[in-house]
Short mmCIF file of C-alpha atoms and ligand atoms in Angstrom, two decimals:
data_model
loop_
_atom_site.label_atom_id
_atom_site.label_comp_id
_atom_site.label_asym_id
_atom_site.label_seq_id
_atom_site.Cartn_x
_atom_site.Cartn_y
_atom_site.Cartn_z
CA MET R 15 -35.75 -16.16 5.15
CA LYS R 16 -36.37 -12.49 6.87
CA VAL R 17 -33.32 -11.65 8.82
CA LEU R 18 -32.73 -8.95 11.60
CA ILE R 19 -29.20 -8.01 12.38
CA CYS R 20 -28.72 -5.87 15.49
CA GLY R 21 -25.33 -3.98 15.00
CA GLY R 22 -24.25 -2.17 11.95
CA GLY R 23 -20.35 -2.88 12.80
CA ILE R 24 -18.02 -4.89 10.94
CA ALA R 25 -19.79 -8.26 11.40
CA GLY R 26 -23.28 -6.91 10.93
CA LEU R 27 -22.53 -5.06 7.81
CA THR R 28 -20.47 -7.82 5.95
CA LEU R 29 -23.36 -10.49 6.83
CA ALA R 30 -26.00 -8.01 5.56
CA GLY R 31 -24.18 -7.73 2.23
CA CYS R 32 -23.54 -11.34 1.98
CA LEU R 33 -27.30 -12.24 2.84
CA GLU R 34 -28.70 -9.62 0.55
CA ARG R 35 -26.86 -11.16 -2.42
CA GLN R 36 -28.37 -14.39 -1.58
CA GLY R 37 -31.72 -12.82 -1.83
CA HIS R 38 -32.72 -12.70 1.93
CA PRO R 39 -34.64 -9.55 2.87
CA VAL R 40 -32.41 -8.08 5.66
CA VAL R 41 -32.99 -5.27 8.34
CA VAL R 42 -30.10 -3.89 10.26
CA VAL R 43 -30.71 -1.90 13.56
CA GLU R 44 -27.85 0.12 14.85
CA ARG R 45 -27.81 1.93 18.10
CA ALA R 46 -25.53 4.77 16.93
CA SER R 47 -27.09 7.78 15.25
CA HIS R 48 -24.70 7.83 12.33
CA PHE R 49 -21.25 6.25 11.46
CA ARG R 50 -18.68 7.89 13.40
CA ASP R 51 -14.83 7.75 12.63
CA GLU R 52 -14.16 5.93 15.78
CA GLY R 53 -10.52 6.52 16.65
CA TYR R 54 -8.42 3.41 16.03
CA MET R 55 -6.33 1.73 13.30
CA ILE R 56 -6.87 -1.82 12.75
CA ASP R 57 -4.43 -4.47 11.08
CA PHE R 58 -6.57 -6.46 8.76
CA VAL R 59 -4.92 -9.95 7.92
CA GLY R 60 -5.49 -13.64 7.65
CA SER R 61 -9.03 -15.02 7.46
CA GLY R 62 -10.55 -11.60 7.13
CA TYR R 63 -8.26 -10.67 4.33
CA ASP R 64 -8.98 -14.17 2.51
CA ALA R 65 -12.59 -13.86 3.00
CA SER R 66 -12.57 -9.98 1.56
CA GLU R 67 -10.87 -11.49 -1.52
CA ARG R 68 -13.63 -13.89 -1.95
CA LEU R 69 -16.26 -11.01 -1.34
CA GLY R 70 -14.26 -8.89 -3.87
CA LEU R 71 -13.54 -6.36 -1.37
CA LEU R 72 -9.50 -6.18 -1.92
CA PRO R 73 -9.62 -3.11 -4.31
CA GLU R 74 -11.71 -1.18 -2.14
CA LEU R 75 -9.62 -2.04 0.92
CA GLU R 76 -6.45 -1.17 -0.90
CA ARG R 77 -8.07 2.32 -1.37
CA ILE R 78 -8.47 2.86 2.35
CA HIS R 79 -5.40 1.42 3.34
CA TYR R 80 -2.39 3.44 5.18
CA PRO R 81 0.90 2.59 3.73
CA ILE R 82 2.84 3.80 6.81
CA SER R 83 6.69 4.11 6.35
CA HIS R 84 7.96 2.54 9.50
CA LEU R 85 6.86 1.07 12.86
CA THR R 86 8.89 2.95 15.40
CA PHE R 87 9.31 2.53 19.05
CA VAL R 88 10.55 5.28 21.32
CA ASP R 89 11.22 5.93 24.95
CA GLU R 90 9.23 8.08 27.28
CA ARG R 91 11.16 11.25 26.08
CA GLY R 92 10.51 10.30 22.34
CA ARG R 93 13.92 8.74 21.42
CA VAL R 94 13.93 5.77 19.09
CA ARG R 95 14.26 2.56 20.68
CA VAL R 96 13.60 0.28 17.46
CA SER R 97 12.57 1.32 14.01
CA LEU R 98 11.33 -1.18 11.48
CA PRO R 99 10.16 -0.54 7.77
CA TYR R 100 6.63 -1.58 7.31
CA ARG R 101 6.92 -2.80 3.84
CA LEU R 102 9.36 -5.24 4.77
CA LEU R 103 7.28 -6.32 7.97
CA ARG R 104 4.41 -6.56 5.53
CA ARG R 105 6.07 -8.83 3.05
CA ARG R 106 7.89 -11.10 5.56
CA PHE R 107 5.00 -11.68 7.94
CA PHE R 108 1.98 -11.45 5.82
CA GLU R 109 3.38 -11.99 2.27
CA ASP R 110 1.99 -8.67 1.50
CA ARG R 111 -1.76 -9.75 2.37
CA HIS R 112 -1.88 -7.04 5.11
CA PHE R 113 -3.84 -3.68 5.36
CA ASN R 114 -4.20 -0.85 8.06
CA PHE R 115 -7.08 1.26 8.13
CA LEU R 116 -9.47 3.18 10.43
CA ARG R 117 -12.27 0.68 11.76
CA GLY R 118 -14.81 3.45 10.72
CA GLU R 119 -13.40 3.66 7.29
CA LEU R 120 -14.11 -0.18 6.88
CA ALA R 121 -17.52 0.18 8.22
CA ARG R 122 -18.28 3.06 5.74
CA LEU R 123 -17.05 0.88 2.95
CA LEU R 124 -19.19 -2.15 3.95
CA TYR R 125 -22.04 0.10 4.20
CA ALA R 126 -21.62 1.92 0.80
CA ARG R 127 -22.08 -1.77 -0.61
CA ILE R 128 -25.52 -2.36 0.79
CA GLU R 129 -26.82 1.20 0.76
CA GLY R 130 -30.24 1.38 -0.92
CA LYS R 131 -30.50 -2.48 -0.86
CA VAL R 132 -30.65 -3.22 2.76
CA GLU R 133 -32.69 -1.20 5.36
CA LEU R 134 -30.49 0.06 7.93
CA ARG R 135 -32.27 1.86 10.80
CA PHE R 136 -29.86 3.98 12.90
CA HIS R 137 -30.40 4.97 16.46
CA THR R 138 -32.31 1.83 16.95
CA THR R 139 -31.89 -1.18 19.12
CA VAL R 140 -33.87 -4.51 20.12
CA GLU R 141 -35.47 -4.05 23.57
CA ALA R 142 -36.82 -7.55 23.79
CA LEU R 143 -37.34 -10.81 21.91
CA GLU R 144 -39.12 -13.86 22.35
CA GLN R 145 -39.00 -17.25 20.37
CA HIS R 146 -41.80 -19.36 19.12
CA GLY R 147 -42.27 -21.97 16.37
CA GLY R 148 -39.22 -21.07 14.33
CA ARG R 149 -39.58 -17.37 14.56
CA VAL R 150 -38.41 -14.65 16.67
CA ARG R 151 -40.56 -11.75 17.86
CA VAL R 152 -38.59 -8.63 18.66
CA ARG R 153 -39.47 -5.45 20.34
CA LEU R 154 -37.53 -2.39 18.92
CA SER R 155 -36.96 0.78 20.77
CA ASP R 156 -38.78 2.73 17.96
CA GLY R 157 -41.79 1.29 19.35
CA THR R 158 -42.44 -1.57 16.44
CA GLU R 159 -42.65 -5.11 16.89
CA ASP R 160 -41.99 -7.53 14.11
CA ASP R 161 -41.19 -11.33 13.45
CA PHE R 162 -38.03 -12.62 11.82
CA GLU R 163 -36.92 -16.20 11.12
CA LEU R 164 -33.53 -15.17 12.14
CA LEU R 165 -32.00 -12.82 14.62
CA VAL R 166 -28.18 -12.21 14.46
CA GLY R 167 -26.64 -10.15 17.63
CA ALA R 168 -23.80 -8.49 15.86
CA ASP R 169 -23.64 -5.74 18.29
CA GLY R 170 -20.15 -6.02 19.66
CA VAL R 171 -18.47 -6.77 22.85
CA HIS R 172 -21.17 -5.65 25.24
CA SER R 173 -24.08 -7.22 23.14
CA GLN R 174 -27.51 -6.74 24.05
CA ILE R 175 -28.81 -9.57 22.29
CA ARG R 176 -26.32 -11.98 24.07
CA ARG R 177 -27.86 -10.59 27.40
CA LEU R 178 -31.33 -10.94 26.04
CA ALA R 179 -30.74 -14.47 24.64
CA PHE R 180 -27.87 -15.93 26.78
CA GLY R 181 -27.42 -14.05 30.08
CA PRO R 182 -25.44 -11.39 31.67
CA GLU R 183 -22.09 -10.16 30.33
CA GLU R 184 -20.21 -11.44 33.41
CA ARG R 185 -21.12 -15.07 32.51
CA PHE R 186 -18.88 -14.92 29.49
CA ALA R 187 -16.54 -12.05 29.65
CA ARG R 188 -12.76 -12.54 30.52
CA PHE R 189 -10.93 -9.27 31.48
CA VAL R 190 -7.47 -9.75 30.16
CA GLY R 191 -5.58 -7.24 32.38
CA CYS R 192 -5.55 -3.96 30.38
CA ASN R 193 -7.84 -0.83 29.66
CA THR R 194 -7.73 1.15 26.29
CA ALA R 195 -8.43 4.32 24.98
CA ALA R 196 -8.57 6.01 21.50
CA PHE R 197 -9.27 9.29 20.08
CA ILE R 198 -8.55 11.36 17.01
CA LEU R 199 -7.08 15.04 17.20
CA ASP R 200 -7.43 17.49 14.20
CA SER R 201 -3.74 18.07 13.78
CA PRO R 202 -0.33 16.37 15.19
CA PRO R 203 1.25 18.09 18.06
CA ASP R 204 4.49 20.44 16.98
CA ARG R 205 6.64 17.90 18.86
CA LEU R 206 5.87 14.92 16.57
CA HIS R 207 8.48 15.02 13.90
CA ASP R 208 7.87 11.81 11.86
CA HIS R 209 4.42 12.18 10.36
CA ALA R 210 4.62 8.81 8.22
CA ALA R 211 5.42 6.38 10.76
CA PHE R 212 3.17 4.42 13.36
CA THR R 213 5.07 5.39 16.53
CA THR R 214 4.51 3.99 19.78
CA LEU R 215 5.94 5.29 23.14
CA SER R 216 6.42 2.11 25.06
CA VAL R 217 7.50 2.04 28.73
CA ARG R 218 6.83 -0.55 31.69
CA LYS R 219 3.10 -1.60 31.75
CA ARG R 220 1.88 1.26 29.46
CA GLN R 221 2.08 2.31 25.71
CA VAL R 222 0.80 5.41 23.72
CA ALA R 223 0.76 5.08 19.83
CA VAL R 224 0.02 7.77 17.33
CA TYR R 225 -0.23 7.59 13.61
CA PRO R 226 -1.22 10.51 10.99
CA ILE R 227 -4.26 9.82 9.28
CA ARG R 228 -6.10 11.44 6.26
CA GLY R 229 -7.13 14.84 6.41
CA GLY R 230 -3.99 16.04 8.46
CA ARG R 231 -5.13 14.45 11.56
CA LEU R 232 -3.77 12.47 14.21
CA ALA R 233 -5.14 9.09 15.72
CA THR R 234 -4.05 7.97 19.00
CA PHE R 235 -3.87 4.55 20.83
CA PHE R 236 -3.44 4.05 24.61
CA LEU R 237 -3.07 0.70 26.53
CA HIS R 238 -1.94 0.01 29.96
CA ARG R 239 -2.18 -2.65 32.55
CA ALA R 240 -4.90 -2.77 35.17
CA GLU R 241 -5.45 -4.90 37.88
CA SER R 242 -9.37 -5.09 37.49
CA PRO R 243 -11.96 -4.22 34.96
CA ILE R 244 -13.01 -0.51 35.29
CA GLU R 245 -16.66 -0.20 35.86
CA ASP R 246 -17.47 3.37 34.93
CA LEU R 247 -16.76 3.78 31.13
CA SER R 248 -17.81 7.50 31.14
CA ARG R 249 -15.61 9.96 29.53
CA GLU R 250 -15.04 11.76 32.89
CA SER R 251 -13.88 8.56 34.35
CA ALA R 252 -11.38 7.69 31.30
CA LEU R 253 -10.03 11.25 31.50
CA ARG R 254 -9.28 10.63 35.02
CA GLU R 255 -7.68 7.30 34.46
CA LEU R 256 -5.75 8.45 31.38
CA ARG R 257 -4.35 11.46 33.69
CA THR R 258 -3.49 9.01 36.47
CA VAL R 259 -1.79 6.51 34.36
CA TYR R 260 0.21 8.49 31.75
CA GLY R 261 0.45 11.89 33.72
CA GLY R 262 4.10 11.38 34.40
CA LEU R 263 5.23 10.84 30.90
CA ASP R 264 7.06 13.22 28.53
CA TRP R 265 7.36 13.77 24.71
CA ILE R 266 3.74 14.74 23.15
CA VAL R 267 1.87 12.99 25.79
CA PRO R 268 1.20 15.84 28.02
CA GLU R 269 -0.03 17.63 24.94
CA LEU R 270 -2.24 14.61 24.01
CA LEU R 271 -3.83 14.52 27.68
CA GLU R 272 -4.46 17.98 27.40
CA ARG R 273 -6.22 18.07 23.83
CA CYS R 274 -8.22 14.90 24.42
CA THR R 275 -10.81 16.93 26.58
CA GLN R 276 -11.82 18.60 23.59
CA VAL R 277 -12.19 15.63 20.87
CA SER R 278 -15.72 14.86 19.50
CA SER R 279 -15.34 11.03 19.50
CA PHE R 280 -13.55 9.04 22.52
CA TYR R 281 -13.24 5.53 22.67
CA PHE R 282 -12.36 3.81 26.20
CA ASP R 283 -13.14 0.25 27.39
CA THR R 284 -11.56 -2.76 29.42
CA VAL R 285 -9.77 -5.14 26.95
CA THR R 286 -11.96 -8.20 27.25
CA GLN R 287 -12.36 -11.46 25.47
CA ILE R 288 -15.80 -13.26 25.12
CA GLU R 289 -15.98 -16.91 25.75
CA MET R 290 -19.38 -18.97 25.38
CA PRO R 291 -20.29 -22.50 25.46
CA ARG R 292 -22.64 -21.95 22.46
CA TRP R 293 -23.16 -19.16 19.93
CA SER R 294 -26.72 -19.95 19.08
CA ASN R 295 -30.08 -20.52 20.99
CA GLY R 296 -32.68 -21.52 18.54
CA ARG R 297 -33.11 -18.69 15.85
CA VAL R 298 -30.94 -16.34 17.73
CA VAL R 299 -27.01 -16.45 16.64
CA LEU R 300 -24.32 -14.18 17.66
CA LEU R 301 -21.48 -12.79 15.46
CA GLY R 302 -18.27 -11.18 15.71
CA ASP R 303 -17.20 -9.69 19.15
CA ALA R 304 -20.52 -10.40 20.63
CA CYS R 305 -19.40 -14.20 20.83
CA GLN R 306 -15.99 -14.34 19.75
CA SER R 307 -14.25 -11.20 21.00
CA VAL R 308 -10.31 -12.07 20.68
CA SER R 309 -9.33 -8.35 22.09
CA LEU R 310 -7.30 -5.98 20.54
CA LEU R 311 -4.25 -7.81 21.89
CA ALA R 312 -4.80 -10.41 19.14
CA GLY R 313 -5.20 -7.71 16.54
CA GLN R 314 -7.67 -9.99 14.70
CA GLY R 315 -11.20 -9.06 15.85
CA ALA R 316 -12.35 -7.12 12.78
CA SER R 317 -10.61 -9.88 10.53
CA MET R 318 -12.25 -12.41 12.29
CA ALA R 319 -15.80 -10.54 12.28
CA VAL R 320 -15.52 -10.51 8.46
CA ALA R 321 -14.66 -14.20 8.28
CA GLY R 322 -17.38 -15.24 10.69
CA ALA R 323 -19.92 -13.33 8.62
CA TYR R 324 -18.56 -14.95 5.43
CA ILE R 325 -18.70 -18.33 7.09
CA LEU R 326 -22.16 -17.88 8.68
CA ALA R 327 -23.61 -16.66 5.25
CA GLU R 328 -22.08 -19.61 3.42
CA GLU R 329 -23.54 -21.99 5.74
CA LEU R 330 -26.85 -20.48 5.71
CA GLY R 331 -26.83 -20.33 1.86
CA ALA R 332 -26.02 -24.27 1.99
CA ALA R 333 -28.37 -25.57 4.34
CA GLY R 334 -31.63 -24.22 2.85
CA SER R 335 -34.55 -24.46 5.51
CA ASP R 336 -32.40 -26.33 7.93
CA VAL R 337 -31.25 -23.27 9.88
CA PRO R 338 -30.05 -24.64 13.26
CA ALA R 339 -27.75 -27.09 11.30
CA ALA R 340 -26.22 -24.09 9.55
CA LEU R 341 -25.86 -22.45 12.81
CA ASP R 342 -23.95 -25.32 14.24
CA ARG R 343 -21.53 -25.71 11.29
CA TYR R 344 -20.88 -22.03 11.61
CA GLU R 345 -19.72 -22.50 15.07
CA GLN R 346 -17.91 -25.75 14.45
CA ARG R 347 -15.95 -24.18 11.64
CA LEU R 348 -15.12 -20.99 13.32
CA LYS R 349 -14.55 -21.56 17.08
CA PRO R 350 -11.25 -23.69 17.23
CA SER R 351 -9.49 -20.60 15.23
CA ILE R 352 -10.98 -18.19 17.76
CA GLU R 353 -9.70 -20.11 20.56
CA ASP R 354 -6.32 -20.08 19.16
CA LYS R 355 -6.47 -16.48 18.78
CA GLN R 356 -7.85 -15.64 22.36
CA ALA R 357 -4.81 -17.63 23.67
CA ALA R 358 -2.29 -15.73 21.47
CA GLY R 359 -3.96 -12.59 22.55
CA ARG R 360 -3.37 -13.32 26.14
CA ARG R 361 0.28 -14.01 25.40
CA MET R 362 0.49 -10.84 23.44
CA ALA R 363 0.07 -8.80 26.41
CA ASP R 364 3.65 -9.12 27.47
CA TRP R 365 4.62 -8.06 23.74
CA PHE R 366 2.41 -4.81 23.94
CA VAL R 367 2.59 -3.72 27.55
CA PRO R 368 5.69 -5.75 29.22
CA LYS R 369 5.45 -5.61 32.92
CA SER R 370 9.16 -5.10 33.75
CA ARG R 371 12.14 -3.35 32.50
CA PHE R 372 13.75 -6.67 31.48
CA GLY R 373 10.50 -7.59 29.50
CA LEU R 374 10.71 -4.39 27.74
CA ALA R 375 14.25 -5.31 26.64
CA LEU R 376 13.42 -8.50 25.68
CA ARG R 377 10.69 -7.58 23.57
CA ASP R 378 12.88 -4.61 21.92
CA LEU R 379 15.63 -7.42 21.11
CA ALA R 380 12.59 -9.86 19.55
CA LEU R 381 11.44 -6.71 17.34
CA ARG R 382 15.19 -6.30 16.16
CA VAL R 383 15.40 -9.75 15.22
CA SER R 384 11.80 -10.26 13.84
CA LEU R 385 13.00 -9.49 10.31
CA TRP R 386 15.51 -12.19 10.20
CA PRO R 387 14.86 -15.23 8.05
CA GLY R 388 12.67 -17.94 9.88
CA VAL R 389 11.88 -15.49 12.89
CA SER R 390 9.10 -13.78 11.10
CA SER R 391 7.20 -16.94 10.22
CA MET R 392 7.85 -18.36 14.01
CA LEU R 393 6.28 -15.08 15.31
CA ARG R 394 3.45 -15.21 12.89
CA ARG R 395 2.53 -18.68 14.39
CA ARG R 396 2.94 -17.27 18.07
CA MET R 397 0.40 -14.46 16.73
CA ALA R 398 -1.71 -17.25 15.53
CA ALA R 399 -2.36 -15.10 12.29
CA GLU R 400 -2.89 -18.09 10.03
CA SER R 401 -6.11 -18.02 8.04
CA LEU R 402 -8.83 -20.23 8.23
CA PHE R 403 -9.32 -20.48 4.44
CA ARG R 404 -5.64 -21.92 3.76
CA SER R 405 -4.55 -25.53 5.00
C1 LIG Y 516 -8.16 0.00 20.24
C2 LIG Y 516 -8.54 -1.13 19.44
C3 LIG Y 516 -7.63 -1.60 18.36
C4 LIG Y 516 -7.97 -2.70 17.68
N1 LIG Y 516 -7.12 -3.20 16.70
C5 LIG Y 516 -7.59 -4.36 15.91
C6 LIG Y 516 -6.63 -4.81 14.66
O1 LIG Y 516 -5.49 -4.30 14.83
N2 LIG Y 516 -7.17 -5.80 14.15
C7 LIG Y 516 -8.40 -6.21 14.09
O2 LIG Y 516 -8.75 -7.19 13.25
N3 LIG Y 516 -9.28 -5.69 15.15
C8 LIG Y 516 -8.77 -4.89 15.93
N4 LIG Y 516 -9.64 -4.54 17.09
C9 LIG Y 516 -10.94 -5.29 17.16
C10 LIG Y 516 -11.95 -4.82 16.21
O3 LIG Y 516 -12.32 -3.55 16.01
C11 LIG Y 516 -13.24 -5.61 16.75
O4 LIG Y 516 -12.83 -6.88 17.02
C12 LIG Y 516 -14.37 -5.63 15.49
O5 LIG Y 516 -14.72 -4.21 15.35
C13 LIG Y 516 -15.45 -6.44 15.78
O6 LIG Y 516 -16.61 -6.19 14.94
P1 LIG Y 516 -18.09 -6.21 15.53
O7 LIG Y 516 -18.81 -5.85 14.19
O8 LIG Y 516 -18.33 -7.61 15.89
O9 LIG Y 516 -18.24 -5.12 16.58
P2 LIG Y 516 -18.37 -3.75 16.36
O10 LIG Y 516 -17.35 -3.16 15.30
O11 LIG Y 516 -17.92 -3.14 17.87
O12 LIG Y 516 -19.52 -3.16 15.90
C14 LIG Y 516 -20.85 -3.39 16.78
C15 LIG Y 516 -21.70 -2.38 16.31
O13 LIG Y 516 -23.07 -2.72 17.10
C16 LIG Y 516 -23.51 -1.52 17.61
N5 LIG Y 516 -23.91 -1.77 18.72
C17 LIG Y 516 -23.72 -1.98 19.95
N6 LIG Y 516 -24.67 -2.13 20.87
C18 LIG Y 516 -25.81 -2.00 20.02
C19 LIG Y 516 -27.21 -2.43 20.45
N7 LIG Y 516 -27.66 -2.57 21.52
N8 LIG Y 516 -28.16 -2.23 19.40
C20 LIG Y 516 -27.90 -1.65 18.12
N9 LIG Y 516 -26.60 -1.70 17.86
C21 LIG Y 516 -25.52 -1.69 18.74
C22 LIG Y 516 -22.30 -0.50 17.59
O14 LIG Y 516 -22.87 0.94 17.63
C23 LIG Y 516 -21.51 -1.04 16.36
O15 LIG Y 516 -21.57 -0.24 15.34
C24 LIG Y 516 -9.32 -3.40 17.82
C25 LIG Y 516 -10.25 -2.88 18.69
C26 LIG Y 516 -9.80 -1.87 19.63
C27 LIG Y 516 -10.77 -1.31 20.51
#
């Protein structure tokens, strides 16, 4: 079966690897001109961890994992509110089945497994598609046209394939009340003393997290409450928003705001979930954030992108020529778990960015007792971090 995957991110590259192993000819088109170290760290747990184990990926994931020392929460002046040892959190919450790594490093690793076996065309996208007789005819931005037996839209939360085959983003996007930004600095600010922890400045409605990464660099992650989704996602608009929202904070924040104007790669977006009645339309199917974005609040989007790709490939492999049946089963197996995680993600906004001082104090208290016996499994259920592959 000739397959075109639009989007060389976590979902697209995982699926490309699985289908290549099944012997299908696969082409991946990716809008970016090359892989970037997009500036944020992801937690990798649950279904994605288990799917990676089945794919034999765990030793490579171990290699890119960041064994941070502590999760430390500080106030607006950098004074420690709560600090928890990561090693203990990892064991109590996830039975040691948890990784942290940069999204870009995961993408690079997935790409290394298919390089030379799957055609990946950078700087290319799908401009138009048309379905006829069990085939999809696509026109690509490089001017070529071709027929495929399956087109997979793995092009992220603002998916172009979703727009072309299902309708405009507004029909499916649910804004969850936050905006986010992330970027990487070449070196940490002088005022950051702890270079081994994941440190989060947490105040009412806002948080700034920083964590040292390989090469002596520092990754940052900003998250704040917002009344409505921001329309203008340009860098100018992002810088304006960051200065307005975080301008009054102390500690290393003034330096971060000053230096972020110089960075090469800058991520800024609304925090959005995607909810769709159907994930496939004929021979076009969506995968990963394109159809199932749980948002960074759920903290499992990349994990579920890997799990979704694994399940889609498994169903396509089992169905033979009955592709529509495989697409149905893929959706039936995955969707209930996605809906749980989306609900958990919306609840988690109060955990990441509490609205009031009282909420903040409650969250800190919950953090302090989180390692007590029984509490960690209760919190894990609340985060909906259970795996699809374990009953
Ligand atoms: C700040 C932040 C923190 C997060 N933390 C976590 C976490 O802790 N744990 C976790 O599991 N997840 C986390 N996530 C979510 C996770 O990054 C996503 O859910 C995951 O990357 C989704 O994978 P994907 O392949 O569907 O989409 P993406 O990784 O976004 O990949 C989509 C790809 O498609 C390409 N593309 C886009 N449009 C087109 C087009 N028109 N044509 C061709 N290519 C296109 C993009 O360039 C990209 O390469 C976080 C996200 C953010 C923003």
